[in-house]
Structure formats: C-alpha cells, structure tokens
Amino acid sequence: FQGDFTIVNRGTSTLASWHLVITLPGDQVDTAWNADWHPGPAGTVILIPAAYDSPIAPGASQQVNFAATGGTTQPRSCTFDGSVCS
C-alpha cells in the first residue's frame, strides 16, 4: 500500500527541519519520497526531510509519501514535531 501526508506550515517561520512519527505495527516501509525514513521503536516509522527537500515557507505545504507492505493501512498514531497530527 501507499500512504501520504501533507505537511502545511501554518506558522510564521520557515520549516527547515521536522520529524513525522507514524505507528504502523507489523508493517514494513519499503521506500519514501520527499522524506528520509528509518524504523523506530514499537512499530513506528520516523520520517525527516530528505537532503533534497526545500524548506517549507509559511503558508506553503509539502507532500510526503511512502510505500509499505502489511495489513495496517491507517497509522495507529501520528505526531509531527511531537504534536498529534490533525
């Protein structure tokens, strides 16, 4: 399956560094684009900006996509810079 997230900068400062943590227990992420990723503890996947990503200006957005295998097609949880995703 494939998943995607849209990061929207609703702040007043440019986002050059961020981290998105999703929980996909039992799944295996195969690849991601517009982000680098690595497995985290307890079925989490940690996504951070790729070296080629431009900073996200205030009011702008960026799509982050991934491909995975497994049966959990909706994240059990999601945080962006430590706050619950909306």
PDB file of C-alpha atoms in Angstrom:
ATOM      1  CA  PHE A   1       0.000   0.000   0.000  1.00  0.00           C
ATOM      2  CA  GLN A   2       0.965   3.633  -0.328  1.00  0.00           C
ATOM      3  CA  GLY A   3       0.395   6.398   2.159  1.00  0.00           C
ATOM      4  CA  ASP A   4       0.796  10.135   2.032  1.00  0.00           C
ATOM      5  CA  PHE A   5       0.843  13.082   4.374  1.00  0.00           C
ATOM      6  CA  THR A   6       0.607  16.768   3.613  1.00  0.00           C
ATOM      7  CA  ILE A   7       2.726  18.996   5.808  1.00  0.00           C
ATOM      8  CA  VAL A   8       1.250  22.501   5.948  1.00  0.00           C
ATOM      9  CA  ASN A   9       3.301  25.268   7.515  1.00  0.00           C
ATOM     10  CA  ARG A  10       0.746  27.326   9.426  1.00  0.00           C
ATOM     11  CA  GLY A  11       3.447  29.174  11.346  1.00  0.00           C
ATOM     12  CA  THR A  12       5.371  32.355  10.635  1.00  0.00           C
ATOM     13  CA  SER A  13       8.828  30.757  10.292  1.00  0.00           C
ATOM     14  CA  THR A  14      10.203  28.553   7.548  1.00  0.00           C
ATOM     15  CA  LEU A  15      10.317  24.821   8.418  1.00  0.00           C
ATOM     16  CA  ALA A  16      13.747  23.503   7.517  1.00  0.00           C
ATOM     17  CA  SER A  17      13.784  20.649   9.999  1.00  0.00           C
ATOM     18  CA  TRP A  18      10.871  18.490  11.102  1.00  0.00           C
ATOM     19  CA  HIS A  19      10.063  14.916  12.128  1.00  0.00           C
ATOM     20  CA  LEU A  20       6.934  12.930  11.474  1.00  0.00           C
ATOM     21  CA  VAL A  21       6.428   9.753  13.518  1.00  0.00           C
ATOM     22  CA  ILE A  22       3.758   7.262  12.466  1.00  0.00           C
ATOM     23  CA  THR A  23       2.824   3.930  14.023  1.00  0.00           C
ATOM     24  CA  LEU A  24       2.268   1.059  11.588  1.00  0.00           C
ATOM     25  CA  PRO A  25       2.590  -2.074  13.754  1.00  0.00           C
ATOM     26  CA  GLY A  26       3.603  -5.157  11.806  1.00  0.00           C
ATOM     27  CA  ASP A  27       4.127  -3.272   8.532  1.00  0.00           C
ATOM     28  CA  GLN A  28       7.352  -2.826   6.616  1.00  0.00           C
ATOM     29  CA  VAL A  29       8.039   0.508   4.913  1.00  0.00           C
ATOM     30  CA  ASP A  30       9.880  -0.127   1.660  1.00  0.00           C
ATOM     31  CA  THR A  31      10.532   3.403   0.449  1.00  0.00           C
ATOM     32  CA  ALA A  32       9.566   7.037   0.972  1.00  0.00           C
ATOM     33  CA  TRP A  33       9.812  10.104  -1.179  1.00  0.00           C
ATOM     34  CA  ASN A  34      10.094  13.735  -0.142  1.00  0.00           C
ATOM     35  CA  ALA A  35      11.470  12.370   3.137  1.00  0.00           C
ATOM     36  CA  ASP A  36      14.173  10.136   4.560  1.00  0.00           C
ATOM     37  CA  TRP A  37      12.951   7.459   6.950  1.00  0.00           C
ATOM     38  CA  HIS A  38      14.069   4.837   9.431  1.00  0.00           C
ATOM     39  CA  PRO A  39      12.251   2.367  11.652  1.00  0.00           C
ATOM     40  CA  GLY A  40      11.672   3.446  15.231  1.00  0.00           C
ATOM     41  CA  PRO A  41      10.641   1.583  18.376  1.00  0.00           C
ATOM     42  CA  ALA A  42       7.342  -0.308  18.780  1.00  0.00           C
ATOM     43  CA  GLY A  43       6.261  -0.334  15.132  1.00  0.00           C
ATOM     44  CA  THR A  44       6.932   3.346  14.474  1.00  0.00           C
ATOM     45  CA  VAL A  45       8.406   4.896  11.361  1.00  0.00           C
ATOM     46  CA  ILE A  46      10.292   8.183  11.630  1.00  0.00           C
ATOM     47  CA  LEU A  47      10.272  10.486   8.606  1.00  0.00           C
ATOM     48  CA  ILE A  48      12.526  13.545   8.326  1.00  0.00           C
ATOM     49  CA  PRO A  49      13.267  15.961   5.467  1.00  0.00           C
ATOM     50  CA  ALA A  50      15.381  14.494   2.676  1.00  0.00           C
ATOM     51  CA  ALA A  51      18.576  16.334   1.798  1.00  0.00           C
ATOM     52  CA  TYR A  52      16.986  17.493  -1.476  1.00  0.00           C
ATOM     53  CA  ASP A  53      13.830  18.893   0.197  1.00  0.00           C
ATOM     54  CA  SER A  54      13.404  22.645   0.208  1.00  0.00           C
ATOM     55  CA  PRO A  55      12.395  24.325   3.469  1.00  0.00           C
ATOM     56  CA  ILE A  56       8.640  24.823   3.773  1.00  0.00           C
ATOM     57  CA  ALA A  57       7.777  28.528   3.753  1.00  0.00           C
ATOM     58  CA  PRO A  58       4.940  29.931   5.891  1.00  0.00           C
ATOM     59  CA  GLY A  59       1.642  29.143   4.174  1.00  0.00           C
ATOM     60  CA  ALA A  60       3.239  26.516   1.907  1.00  0.00           C
ATOM     61  CA  SER A  61       2.891  22.745   2.012  1.00  0.00           C
ATOM     62  CA  GLN A  62       4.828  19.624   1.081  1.00  0.00           C
ATOM     63  CA  GLN A  63       3.622  16.132   0.300  1.00  0.00           C
ATOM     64  CA  VAL A  64       5.389  13.150   1.941  1.00  0.00           C
ATOM     65  CA  ASN A  65       4.695   9.684   0.516  1.00  0.00           C
ATOM     66  CA  PHE A  66       5.693   6.145   1.418  1.00  0.00           C
ATOM     67  CA  ALA A  67       5.149   2.590   0.190  1.00  0.00           C
ATOM     68  CA  ALA A  68       4.791  -0.284   2.659  1.00  0.00           C
ATOM     69  CA  THR A  69       3.672  -3.882   2.954  1.00  0.00           C
ATOM     70  CA  GLY A  70       1.427  -5.226   5.694  1.00  0.00           C
ATOM     71  CA  GLY A  71      -2.119  -5.063   6.953  1.00  0.00           C
ATOM     72  CA  THR A  72      -2.151  -1.747   8.854  1.00  0.00           C
ATOM     73  CA  THR A  73      -3.133   0.679   6.119  1.00  0.00           C
ATOM     74  CA  GLN A  74      -4.025   3.528   8.511  1.00  0.00           C
ATOM     75  CA  PRO A  75      -1.456   4.741  11.059  1.00  0.00           C
ATOM     76  CA  ARG A  76      -2.438   3.892  14.633  1.00  0.00           C
ATOM     77  CA  SER A  77      -0.876   7.186  15.694  1.00  0.00           C
ATOM     78  CA  CYS A  78       0.877  10.158  14.129  1.00  0.00           C
ATOM     79  CA  THR A  79       2.884  13.032  15.578  1.00  0.00           C
ATOM     80  CA  PHE A  80       4.555  15.977  13.865  1.00  0.00           C
ATOM     81  CA  ASP A  81       7.364  17.595  15.851  1.00  0.00           C
ATOM     82  CA  GLY A  82       5.880  15.988  18.977  1.00  0.00           C
ATOM     83  CA  SER A  83       2.294  17.189  18.455  1.00  0.00           C
ATOM     84  CA  VAL A  84      -0.586  14.946  17.405  1.00  0.00           C
ATOM     85  CA  CYS A  85      -1.272  15.167  13.654  1.00  0.00           C
ATOM     86  CA  SER A  86      -4.513  16.787  12.575  1.00  0.00           C
TER      87      SER A  86
END
